[in-house]
Amino acid sequence: MKNLLVLIALLFLGKMNAQNDEGVIRYLITHNWTKKMAAVDYISKQQKERQAYMWGNRSEWKSYCNMYFTATETKYEESEEQAEPDDEGYSWKKDLYFVKRNFANRSIMEGMELADKKYIIEDSLRYQNWKILNDMKEVAGHICMNASWEDTLKKQKIIAWFALDMPLQGGPERLCGLPGMILEAIYNDGAMTVSADKIEQKKLTTELAPPKKLKGKKVTESAYFAVLKAYIDEKTKEERPYFWGMRY
C-alpha cells in the first residue's frame, strides 16, 4: 500500500510539473545474440555453445530507434542514425518496421516484416498486462519505476522502466499502457535492451504520419499473431532460432 501511495503521489506531481508532452525520444537498442540463444529452450546446449563460440567478442550489435510522441499519439521507427560503424562492407537490408499508437481513439497501425513477408496491422489498441514492481532508477535523466510482463508467444520476460514525470502511455517496440512513458525495456535478462539516451522536447509537424507508399498484407493484430505463432512453431520443430526471420 505504501508503494502504491508513493506511485500515485509521484504521478500526480509528474502531471503537475510536465511542461511539454511533445517531442522525440532516441532509444539505443542493444542486441546480444549469445543471450538470445541462451533464452531459447528448445535448442540443445551444444548448439548454444557453438553459436556463442562463433560470435565470440562480437555478440552485441547496436542500433537506434526514434519515438515521436504527443499527449495522445506515438510513432516508433528505426532511425537513419547509426549506432555502429559500417560492418566491414556488409550491407544490411532495412526491414519494414514502424509502430503507431493513437491513445485518444485507441487504435494501432504497424508495419512488420516476418520471414521476408510484409504485414500492415490495423486494429484496436490493447495493452500488455503489466505487474508494477517496487524498484526505481534514473533513465535519461528521469526517475523511473519498473514493471514486468511476460510475452508467452515469444517466451520473453520483459522488465520495463517508466518515467514518473512523463505521464504518457507510450513506449518503445510494441510496449505501452503503463502510467508513464517507458524509457527502458530489458528482454530476457539482456538478450535485447532498449534504453532512451536522448529526449528532445519539440513541436512536431509531420513526424507522426505513417510512412508513404506502404506495401504489405493488411491484417488484424490477432491474424498477425496467428502467422507469428505458426512461424515460431515451425522453427521450434526445426530446432532453429525463431528470431532470425523476425524482430525480436
PDB file of C-alpha atoms in Angstrom:
ATOM      1  CA  MET A   1       0.000   0.000   0.000  1.00  0.00           C
ATOM      2  CA  LYS A   2       2.860   2.375   0.855  1.00  0.00           C
ATOM      3  CA  ASN A   3       4.468   1.848  -2.569  1.00  0.00           C
ATOM      4  CA  LEU A   4       1.137   2.418  -4.281  1.00  0.00           C
ATOM      5  CA  LEU A   5       0.641   5.713  -2.446  1.00  0.00           C
ATOM      6  CA  VAL A   6       4.166   6.833  -3.381  1.00  0.00           C
ATOM      7  CA  LEU A   7       3.486   5.966  -7.025  1.00  0.00           C
ATOM      8  CA  ILE A   8       0.201   7.886  -7.062  1.00  0.00           C
ATOM      9  CA  ALA A   9       1.849  10.925  -5.456  1.00  0.00           C
ATOM     10  CA  LEU A  10       4.760  10.910  -7.912  1.00  0.00           C
ATOM     11  CA  LEU A  11       2.484  10.513 -10.911  1.00  0.00           C
ATOM     12  CA  PHE A  12       0.358  13.409  -9.683  1.00  0.00           C
ATOM     13  CA  LEU A  13       3.464  15.556  -9.375  1.00  0.00           C
ATOM     14  CA  GLY A  14       4.520  14.458 -12.838  1.00  0.00           C
ATOM     15  CA  LYS A  15       1.226  15.656 -14.279  1.00  0.00           C
ATOM     16  CA  MET A  16       1.541  18.945 -12.444  1.00  0.00           C
ATOM     17  CA  ASN A  17       5.179  19.504 -13.459  1.00  0.00           C
ATOM     18  CA  ALA A  18       5.166  18.273 -17.064  1.00  0.00           C
ATOM     19  CA  GLN A  19       5.945  21.300 -19.183  1.00  0.00           C
ATOM     20  CA  ASN A  20       5.850  19.699 -22.593  1.00  0.00           C
ATOM     21  CA  ASP A  21       4.344  16.401 -23.680  1.00  0.00           C
ATOM     22  CA  GLU A  22       5.528  16.540 -27.275  1.00  0.00           C
ATOM     23  CA  GLY A  23       8.859  15.646 -28.822  1.00  0.00           C
ATOM     24  CA  VAL A  24      11.158  12.777 -29.787  1.00  0.00           C
ATOM     25  CA  ILE A  25      12.959  10.094 -27.796  1.00  0.00           C
ATOM     26  CA  ARG A  26      16.019   8.325 -29.178  1.00  0.00           C
ATOM     27  CA  TYR A  27      16.400   4.739 -27.992  1.00  0.00           C
ATOM     28  CA  LEU A  28      19.607   2.730 -28.141  1.00  0.00           C
ATOM     29  CA  ILE A  29      18.847  -0.930 -28.915  1.00  0.00           C
ATOM     30  CA  THR A  30      21.477  -3.469 -27.867  1.00  0.00           C
ATOM     31  CA  HIS A  31      21.103  -6.996 -29.250  1.00  0.00           C
ATOM     32  CA  ASN A  32      23.069  -9.744 -27.520  1.00  0.00           C
ATOM     33  CA  TRP A  33      22.996 -12.804 -29.770  1.00  0.00           C
ATOM     34  CA  THR A  34      24.566 -15.132 -27.201  1.00  0.00           C
ATOM     35  CA  LYS A  35      21.897 -14.274 -24.628  1.00  0.00           C
ATOM     36  CA  LYS A  36      19.178 -14.598 -27.280  1.00  0.00           C
ATOM     37  CA  MET A  37      20.367 -18.132 -27.987  1.00  0.00           C
ATOM     38  CA  ALA A  38      20.578 -18.918 -24.272  1.00  0.00           C
ATOM     39  CA  ALA A  39      16.918 -17.938 -23.840  1.00  0.00           C
ATOM     40  CA  VAL A  40      15.709 -20.425 -26.489  1.00  0.00           C
ATOM     41  CA  ASP A  41      14.633 -23.507 -24.542  1.00  0.00           C
ATOM     42  CA  TYR A  42      14.206 -25.926 -27.484  1.00  0.00           C
ATOM     43  CA  ILE A  43      17.785 -25.735 -28.787  1.00  0.00           C
ATOM     44  CA  SER A  44      20.461 -28.086 -27.432  1.00  0.00           C
ATOM     45  CA  LYS A  45      23.265 -26.967 -25.173  1.00  0.00           C
ATOM     46  CA  GLN A  46      25.783 -27.938 -27.854  1.00  0.00           C
ATOM     47  CA  GLN A  47      24.115 -25.665 -30.418  1.00  0.00           C
ATOM     48  CA  LYS A  48      24.073 -22.775 -27.969  1.00  0.00           C
ATOM     49  CA  GLU A  49      27.749 -23.252 -27.148  1.00  0.00           C
ATOM     50  CA  ARG A  50      28.599 -23.424 -30.855  1.00  0.00           C
ATOM     51  CA  GLN A  51      26.759 -20.172 -31.502  1.00  0.00           C
ATOM     52  CA  ALA A  52      28.450 -18.488 -28.525  1.00  0.00           C
ATOM     53  CA  TYR A  53      31.848 -19.573 -29.877  1.00  0.00           C
ATOM     54  CA  MET A  54      31.030 -18.296 -33.368  1.00  0.00           C
ATOM     55  CA  TRP A  55      30.008 -14.865 -32.086  1.00  0.00           C
ATOM     56  CA  GLY A  56      32.986 -14.602 -29.733  1.00  0.00           C
ATOM     57  CA  ASN A  57      33.589 -10.998 -28.681  1.00  0.00           C
ATOM     58  CA  ARG A  58      31.165  -9.691 -31.335  1.00  0.00           C
ATOM     59  CA  SER A  59      27.990 -10.963 -29.694  1.00  0.00           C
ATOM     60  CA  GLU A  60      26.437  -7.482 -29.429  1.00  0.00           C
ATOM     61  CA  TRP A  61      25.007  -5.241 -32.120  1.00  0.00           C
ATOM     62  CA  LYS A  62      23.585  -1.762 -31.505  1.00  0.00           C
ATOM     63  CA  SER A  63      21.160   0.432 -33.401  1.00  0.00           C
ATOM     64  CA  TYR A  64      18.914   3.451 -32.826  1.00  0.00           C
ATOM     65  CA  CYS A  65      15.155   3.909 -32.999  1.00  0.00           C
ATOM     66  CA  ASN A  66      13.178   7.123 -32.610  1.00  0.00           C
ATOM     67  CA  MET A  67       9.795   7.579 -30.985  1.00  0.00           C
ATOM     68  CA  TYR A  68       7.808  10.714 -31.777  1.00  0.00           C
ATOM     69  CA  PHE A  69       5.179  11.489 -29.169  1.00  0.00           C
ATOM     70  CA  THR A  70       2.399  13.808 -28.150  1.00  0.00           C
ATOM     71  CA  ALA A  71      -0.083  13.539 -25.286  1.00  0.00           C
ATOM     72  CA  THR A  72      -2.284  11.239 -27.401  1.00  0.00           C
ATOM     73  CA  GLU A  73      -0.081   9.653 -30.107  1.00  0.00           C
ATOM     74  CA  THR A  74       3.252   7.921 -30.624  1.00  0.00           C
ATOM     75  CA  LYS A  75       5.145   6.599 -33.628  1.00  0.00           C
ATOM     76  CA  TYR A  76       8.201   4.398 -33.217  1.00  0.00           C
ATOM     77  CA  GLU A  77      10.546   3.597 -36.096  1.00  0.00           C
ATOM     78  CA  GLU A  78      14.145   2.837 -36.964  1.00  0.00           C
ATOM     79  CA  SER A  79      16.475   5.806 -37.104  1.00  0.00           C
ATOM     80  CA  GLU A  80      18.651   6.784 -40.041  1.00  0.00           C
ATOM     81  CA  GLU A  81      21.377   7.449 -37.476  1.00  0.00           C
ATOM     82  CA  GLN A  82      23.854   4.604 -36.997  1.00  0.00           C
ATOM     83  CA  ALA A  83      24.941   3.405 -33.578  1.00  0.00           C
ATOM     84  CA  GLU A  84      27.652   1.142 -35.044  1.00  0.00           C
ATOM     85  CA  PRO A  85      30.230   1.779 -37.780  1.00  0.00           C
ATOM     86  CA  ASP A  86      29.703   0.102 -41.147  1.00  0.00           C
ATOM     87  CA  ASP A  87      30.304  -3.603 -40.643  1.00  0.00           C
ATOM     88  CA  GLU A  88      33.294  -4.272 -42.892  1.00  0.00           C
ATOM     89  CA  GLY A  89      31.434  -3.625 -46.108  1.00  0.00           C
ATOM     90  CA  TYR A  90      28.356  -5.722 -45.347  1.00  0.00           C
ATOM     91  CA  SER A  91      25.056  -4.255 -46.488  1.00  0.00           C
ATOM     92  CA  TRP A  92      22.151  -4.705 -44.074  1.00  0.00           C
ATOM     93  CA  LYS A  93      18.660  -4.638 -45.569  1.00  0.00           C
ATOM     94  CA  LYS A  94      16.304  -2.297 -43.742  1.00  0.00           C
ATOM     95  CA  ASP A  95      13.075  -4.111 -42.921  1.00  0.00           C
ATOM     96  CA  LEU A  96       9.621  -2.597 -42.905  1.00  0.00           C
ATOM     97  CA  TYR A  97       9.065  -1.567 -39.311  1.00  0.00           C
ATOM     98  CA  PHE A  98       7.043   1.084 -37.520  1.00  0.00           C
ATOM     99  CA  VAL A  99       4.633   1.106 -34.578  1.00  0.00           C
ATOM    100  CA  LYS A 100       1.984   3.837 -34.388  1.00  0.00           C
ATOM    101  CA  ARG A 101      -0.373   4.253 -31.414  1.00  0.00           C
ATOM    102  CA  ASN A 102      -3.336   6.591 -31.030  1.00  0.00           C
ATOM    103  CA  PHE A 103      -4.383   6.603 -27.383  1.00  0.00           C
ATOM    104  CA  ALA A 104      -7.279   9.016 -27.952  1.00  0.00           C
ATOM    105  CA  ASN A 105      -9.205   6.710 -30.282  1.00  0.00           C
ATOM    106  CA  ARG A 106      -7.451   3.530 -29.025  1.00  0.00           C
ATOM    107  CA  SER A 107      -6.149   2.400 -32.407  1.00  0.00           C
ATOM    108  CA  ILE A 108      -2.915   0.907 -33.726  1.00  0.00           C
ATOM    109  CA  MET A 109      -1.153   0.826 -37.071  1.00  0.00           C
ATOM    110  CA  GLU A 110       2.038  -1.151 -37.549  1.00  0.00           C
ATOM    111  CA  GLY A 111       4.332  -2.251 -40.331  1.00  0.00           C
ATOM    112  CA  MET A 112       6.040  -5.592 -39.676  1.00  0.00           C
ATOM    113  CA  GLU A 113       8.221  -7.982 -41.635  1.00  0.00           C
ATOM    114  CA  LEU A 114       8.155 -11.695 -40.874  1.00  0.00           C
ATOM    115  CA  ALA A 115      10.146 -14.253 -42.870  1.00  0.00           C
ATOM    116  CA  ASP A 116      10.535 -11.764 -45.757  1.00  0.00           C
ATOM    117  CA  LYS A 117       6.775 -11.105 -45.918  1.00  0.00           C
ATOM    118  CA  LYS A 118       5.373  -7.658 -45.149  1.00  0.00           C
ATOM    119  CA  TYR A 119       2.289  -7.035 -42.992  1.00  0.00           C
ATOM    120  CA  ILE A 120       0.329  -3.877 -42.207  1.00  0.00           C
ATOM    121  CA  ILE A 121      -1.518  -4.313 -38.907  1.00  0.00           C
ATOM    122  CA  GLU A 122      -4.546  -2.137 -38.172  1.00  0.00           C
ATOM    123  CA  ASP A 123      -6.657  -2.821 -35.103  1.00  0.00           C
ATOM    124  CA  SER A 124      -7.894  -1.586 -31.738  1.00  0.00           C
ATOM    125  CA  LEU A 125      -5.298  -0.755 -29.114  1.00  0.00           C
ATOM    126  CA  ARG A 126      -4.619  -3.350 -26.433  1.00  0.00           C
ATOM    127  CA  TYR A 127      -2.242  -3.004 -23.512  1.00  0.00           C
ATOM    128  CA  GLN A 128       0.103  -5.565 -22.023  1.00  0.00           C
ATOM    129  CA  ASN A 129      -0.954  -6.980 -18.662  1.00  0.00           C
ATOM    130  CA  TRP A 130       1.738  -5.286 -16.594  1.00  0.00           C
ATOM    131  CA  LYS A 131       2.659  -6.019 -12.979  1.00  0.00           C
ATOM    132  CA  ILE A 132       4.067  -2.878 -11.335  1.00  0.00           C
ATOM    133  CA  LEU A 133       7.108  -3.566  -9.142  1.00  0.00           C
ATOM    134  CA  ASN A 134       8.898  -1.623  -6.411  1.00  0.00           C
ATOM    135  CA  ASP A 135      12.293  -0.580  -7.769  1.00  0.00           C
ATOM    136  CA  MET A 136      13.350   2.849  -9.002  1.00  0.00           C
ATOM    137  CA  LYS A 137      16.294   4.150 -11.036  1.00  0.00           C
ATOM    138  CA  GLU A 138      17.239   7.000 -13.337  1.00  0.00           C
ATOM    139  CA  VAL A 139      16.985   6.629 -17.108  1.00  0.00           C
ATOM    140  CA  ALA A 140      17.917   9.543 -19.404  1.00  0.00           C
ATOM    141  CA  GLY A 141      17.585  11.984 -16.522  1.00  0.00           C
ATOM    142  CA  HIS A 142      14.136  10.771 -15.408  1.00  0.00           C
ATOM    143  CA  ILE A 143      13.243   8.847 -12.251  1.00  0.00           C
ATOM    144  CA  CYS A 144      11.604   5.597 -13.336  1.00  0.00           C
ATOM    145  CA  MET A 145       9.727   2.758 -11.684  1.00  0.00           C
ATOM    146  CA  ASN A 146       9.777  -0.787 -13.045  1.00  0.00           C
ATOM    147  CA  ALA A 147       7.084  -3.208 -14.161  1.00  0.00           C
ATOM    148  CA  SER A 148       7.143  -6.736 -15.577  1.00  0.00           C
ATOM    149  CA  TRP A 149       5.300  -8.616 -18.302  1.00  0.00           C
ATOM    150  CA  GLU A 150       5.796 -11.997 -19.974  1.00  0.00           C
ATOM    151  CA  ASP A 151       5.223 -12.483 -23.690  1.00  0.00           C
ATOM    152  CA  THR A 152       4.110 -16.122 -23.706  1.00  0.00           C
ATOM    153  CA  LEU A 153       4.138 -16.336 -27.510  1.00  0.00           C
ATOM    154  CA  LYS A 154       7.776 -15.294 -27.946  1.00  0.00           C
ATOM    155  CA  LYS A 155       8.730 -16.617 -24.484  1.00  0.00           C
ATOM    156  CA  GLN A 156      10.186 -13.295 -23.411  1.00  0.00           C
ATOM    157  CA  LYS A 157      10.290 -11.930 -19.880  1.00  0.00           C
ATOM    158  CA  ILE A 158      10.356  -8.141 -20.011  1.00  0.00           C
ATOM    159  CA  ILE A 159      11.228  -5.579 -17.361  1.00  0.00           C
ATOM    160  CA  ALA A 160      10.156  -2.050 -18.309  1.00  0.00           C
ATOM    161  CA  TRP A 161      11.118   1.214 -16.616  1.00  0.00           C
ATOM    162  CA  PHE A 162       8.582   4.024 -16.934  1.00  0.00           C
ATOM    163  CA  ALA A 163       9.112   7.719 -16.157  1.00  0.00           C
ATOM    164  CA  LEU A 164       7.143   9.045 -13.211  1.00  0.00           C
ATOM    165  CA  ASP A 165       7.310  12.628 -14.516  1.00  0.00           C
ATOM    166  CA  MET A 166       6.148  11.766 -18.060  1.00  0.00           C
ATOM    167  CA  PRO A 167       2.510  10.661 -17.585  1.00  0.00           C
ATOM    168  CA  LEU A 168       2.177   9.275 -21.121  1.00  0.00           C
ATOM    169  CA  GLN A 169       1.219   5.702 -22.010  1.00  0.00           C
ATOM    170  CA  GLY A 170       3.695   5.112 -24.828  1.00  0.00           C
ATOM    171  CA  GLY A 171       6.804   3.012 -25.073  1.00  0.00           C
ATOM    172  CA  PRO A 172       9.354   1.511 -27.468  1.00  0.00           C
ATOM    173  CA  GLU A 173       8.839  -1.536 -29.682  1.00  0.00           C
ATOM    174  CA  ARG A 174       5.264  -2.797 -29.090  1.00  0.00           C
ATOM    175  CA  LEU A 175       5.193  -1.876 -25.379  1.00  0.00           C
ATOM    176  CA  CYS A 176       2.693   0.570 -23.895  1.00  0.00           C
ATOM    177  CA  GLY A 177      -0.015   1.012 -21.275  1.00  0.00           C
ATOM    178  CA  LEU A 178       1.923   1.949 -18.149  1.00  0.00           C
ATOM    179  CA  PRO A 179       1.164   5.135 -16.169  1.00  0.00           C
ATOM    180  CA  GLY A 180       4.316   6.795 -17.533  1.00  0.00           C
ATOM    181  CA  MET A 181       6.433   6.760 -20.688  1.00  0.00           C
ATOM    182  CA  ILE A 182       8.544   3.591 -20.941  1.00  0.00           C
ATOM    183  CA  LEU A 183      12.158   4.717 -21.237  1.00  0.00           C
ATOM    184  CA  GLU A 184      13.848   1.348 -20.917  1.00  0.00           C
ATOM    185  CA  ALA A 185      12.915  -2.284 -21.577  1.00  0.00           C
ATOM    186  CA  ILE A 186      15.066  -5.331 -20.857  1.00  0.00           C
ATOM    187  CA  TYR A 187      14.168  -8.575 -22.649  1.00  0.00           C
ATOM    188  CA  ASN A 188      15.197 -11.965 -21.249  1.00  0.00           C
ATOM    189  CA  ASP A 189      17.888 -10.663 -18.888  1.00  0.00           C
ATOM    190  CA  GLY A 190      19.642  -8.595 -21.538  1.00  0.00           C
ATOM    191  CA  ALA A 191      19.053 -10.571 -24.736  1.00  0.00           C
ATOM    192  CA  MET A 192      17.803  -7.222 -26.016  1.00  0.00           C
ATOM    193  CA  THR A 193      17.876  -3.911 -24.171  1.00  0.00           C
ATOM    194  CA  VAL A 194      16.065  -0.789 -25.392  1.00  0.00           C
ATOM    195  CA  SER A 195      17.071   2.326 -23.482  1.00  0.00           C
ATOM    196  CA  ALA A 196      16.373   6.028 -24.035  1.00  0.00           C
ATOM    197  CA  ASP A 197      19.593   8.009 -24.288  1.00  0.00           C
ATOM    198  CA  LYS A 198      18.273  11.335 -25.587  1.00  0.00           C
ATOM    199  CA  ILE A 199      14.925  13.111 -25.112  1.00  0.00           C
ATOM    200  CA  GLU A 200      14.127  16.277 -27.032  1.00  0.00           C
ATOM    201  CA  GLN A 201      11.034  18.337 -26.298  1.00  0.00           C
ATOM    202  CA  LYS A 202       9.880  19.990 -29.517  1.00  0.00           C
ATOM    203  CA  LYS A 203       6.833  20.760 -31.619  1.00  0.00           C
ATOM    204  CA  LEU A 204       6.133  18.022 -34.163  1.00  0.00           C
ATOM    205  CA  THR A 205       4.932  18.615 -37.719  1.00  0.00           C
ATOM    206  CA  THR A 206       4.598  15.541 -39.951  1.00  0.00           C
ATOM    207  CA  GLU A 207       6.596  13.043 -37.886  1.00  0.00           C
ATOM    208  CA  LEU A 208       3.517  11.147 -36.669  1.00  0.00           C
ATOM    209  CA  ALA A 209       2.214  10.450 -40.178  1.00  0.00           C
ATOM    210  CA  PRO A 210       2.503   6.822 -41.334  1.00  0.00           C
ATOM    211  CA  PRO A 211       5.165   6.063 -43.963  1.00  0.00           C
ATOM    212  CA  LYS A 212       4.184   6.787 -47.562  1.00  0.00           C
ATOM    213  CA  LYS A 213       3.613   4.079 -50.206  1.00  0.00           C
ATOM    214  CA  LEU A 214       3.094   1.261 -47.728  1.00  0.00           C
ATOM    215  CA  LYS A 215       3.195  -2.217 -49.217  1.00  0.00           C
ATOM    216  CA  GLY A 216       2.135  -5.312 -47.331  1.00  0.00           C
ATOM    217  CA  LYS A 217      -0.769  -7.581 -46.482  1.00  0.00           C
ATOM    218  CA  LYS A 218      -3.338  -5.816 -44.290  1.00  0.00           C
ATOM    219  CA  VAL A 219      -4.258  -7.903 -41.238  1.00  0.00           C
ATOM    220  CA  THR A 220      -5.701  -7.570 -37.762  1.00  0.00           C
ATOM    221  CA  GLU A 221      -3.467  -7.992 -34.753  1.00  0.00           C
ATOM    222  CA  SER A 222      -4.887 -11.444 -33.968  1.00  0.00           C
ATOM    223  CA  ALA A 223      -4.348 -12.574 -37.573  1.00  0.00           C
ATOM    224  CA  TYR A 224      -0.718 -11.440 -37.405  1.00  0.00           C
ATOM    225  CA  PHE A 225      -0.234 -13.265 -34.099  1.00  0.00           C
ATOM    226  CA  ALA A 226      -1.585 -16.438 -35.736  1.00  0.00           C
ATOM    227  CA  VAL A 227       1.011 -16.146 -38.514  1.00  0.00           C
ATOM    228  CA  LEU A 228       3.702 -15.420 -35.934  1.00  0.00           C
ATOM    229  CA  LYS A 229       2.742 -18.468 -33.843  1.00  0.00           C
ATOM    230  CA  ALA A 230       2.848 -20.723 -36.911  1.00  0.00           C
ATOM    231  CA  TYR A 231       6.311 -19.404 -37.760  1.00  0.00           C
ATOM    232  CA  ILE A 232       7.611 -19.933 -34.207  1.00  0.00           C
ATOM    233  CA  ASP A 233       6.121 -23.455 -34.122  1.00  0.00           C
ATOM    234  CA  GLU A 234       7.844 -24.256 -37.414  1.00  0.00           C
ATOM    235  CA  LYS A 235      11.234 -23.067 -36.163  1.00  0.00           C
ATOM    236  CA  THR A 236      10.742 -24.946 -32.895  1.00  0.00           C
ATOM    237  CA  LYS A 237      10.232 -28.224 -34.788  1.00  0.00           C
ATOM    238  CA  GLU A 238      13.322 -27.487 -36.867  1.00  0.00           C
ATOM    239  CA  GLU A 239      15.268 -26.619 -33.684  1.00  0.00           C
ATOM    240  CA  ARG A 240      16.322 -23.326 -35.220  1.00  0.00           C
ATOM    241  CA  PRO A 241      16.211 -19.870 -33.548  1.00  0.00           C
ATOM    242  CA  TYR A 242      12.885 -18.210 -34.356  1.00  0.00           C
ATOM    243  CA  PHE A 243      14.301 -14.691 -34.106  1.00  0.00           C
ATOM    244  CA  TRP A 244      16.463 -14.820 -37.251  1.00  0.00           C
ATOM    245  CA  GLY A 245      13.482 -14.076 -39.516  1.00  0.00           C
ATOM    246  CA  MET A 246      11.670 -11.510 -37.393  1.00  0.00           C
ATOM    247  CA  ARG A 247      12.096  -8.647 -34.971  1.00  0.00           C
ATOM    248  CA  TYR A 248      12.996  -9.938 -31.508  1.00  0.00           C
TER     249      TYR A 248
END
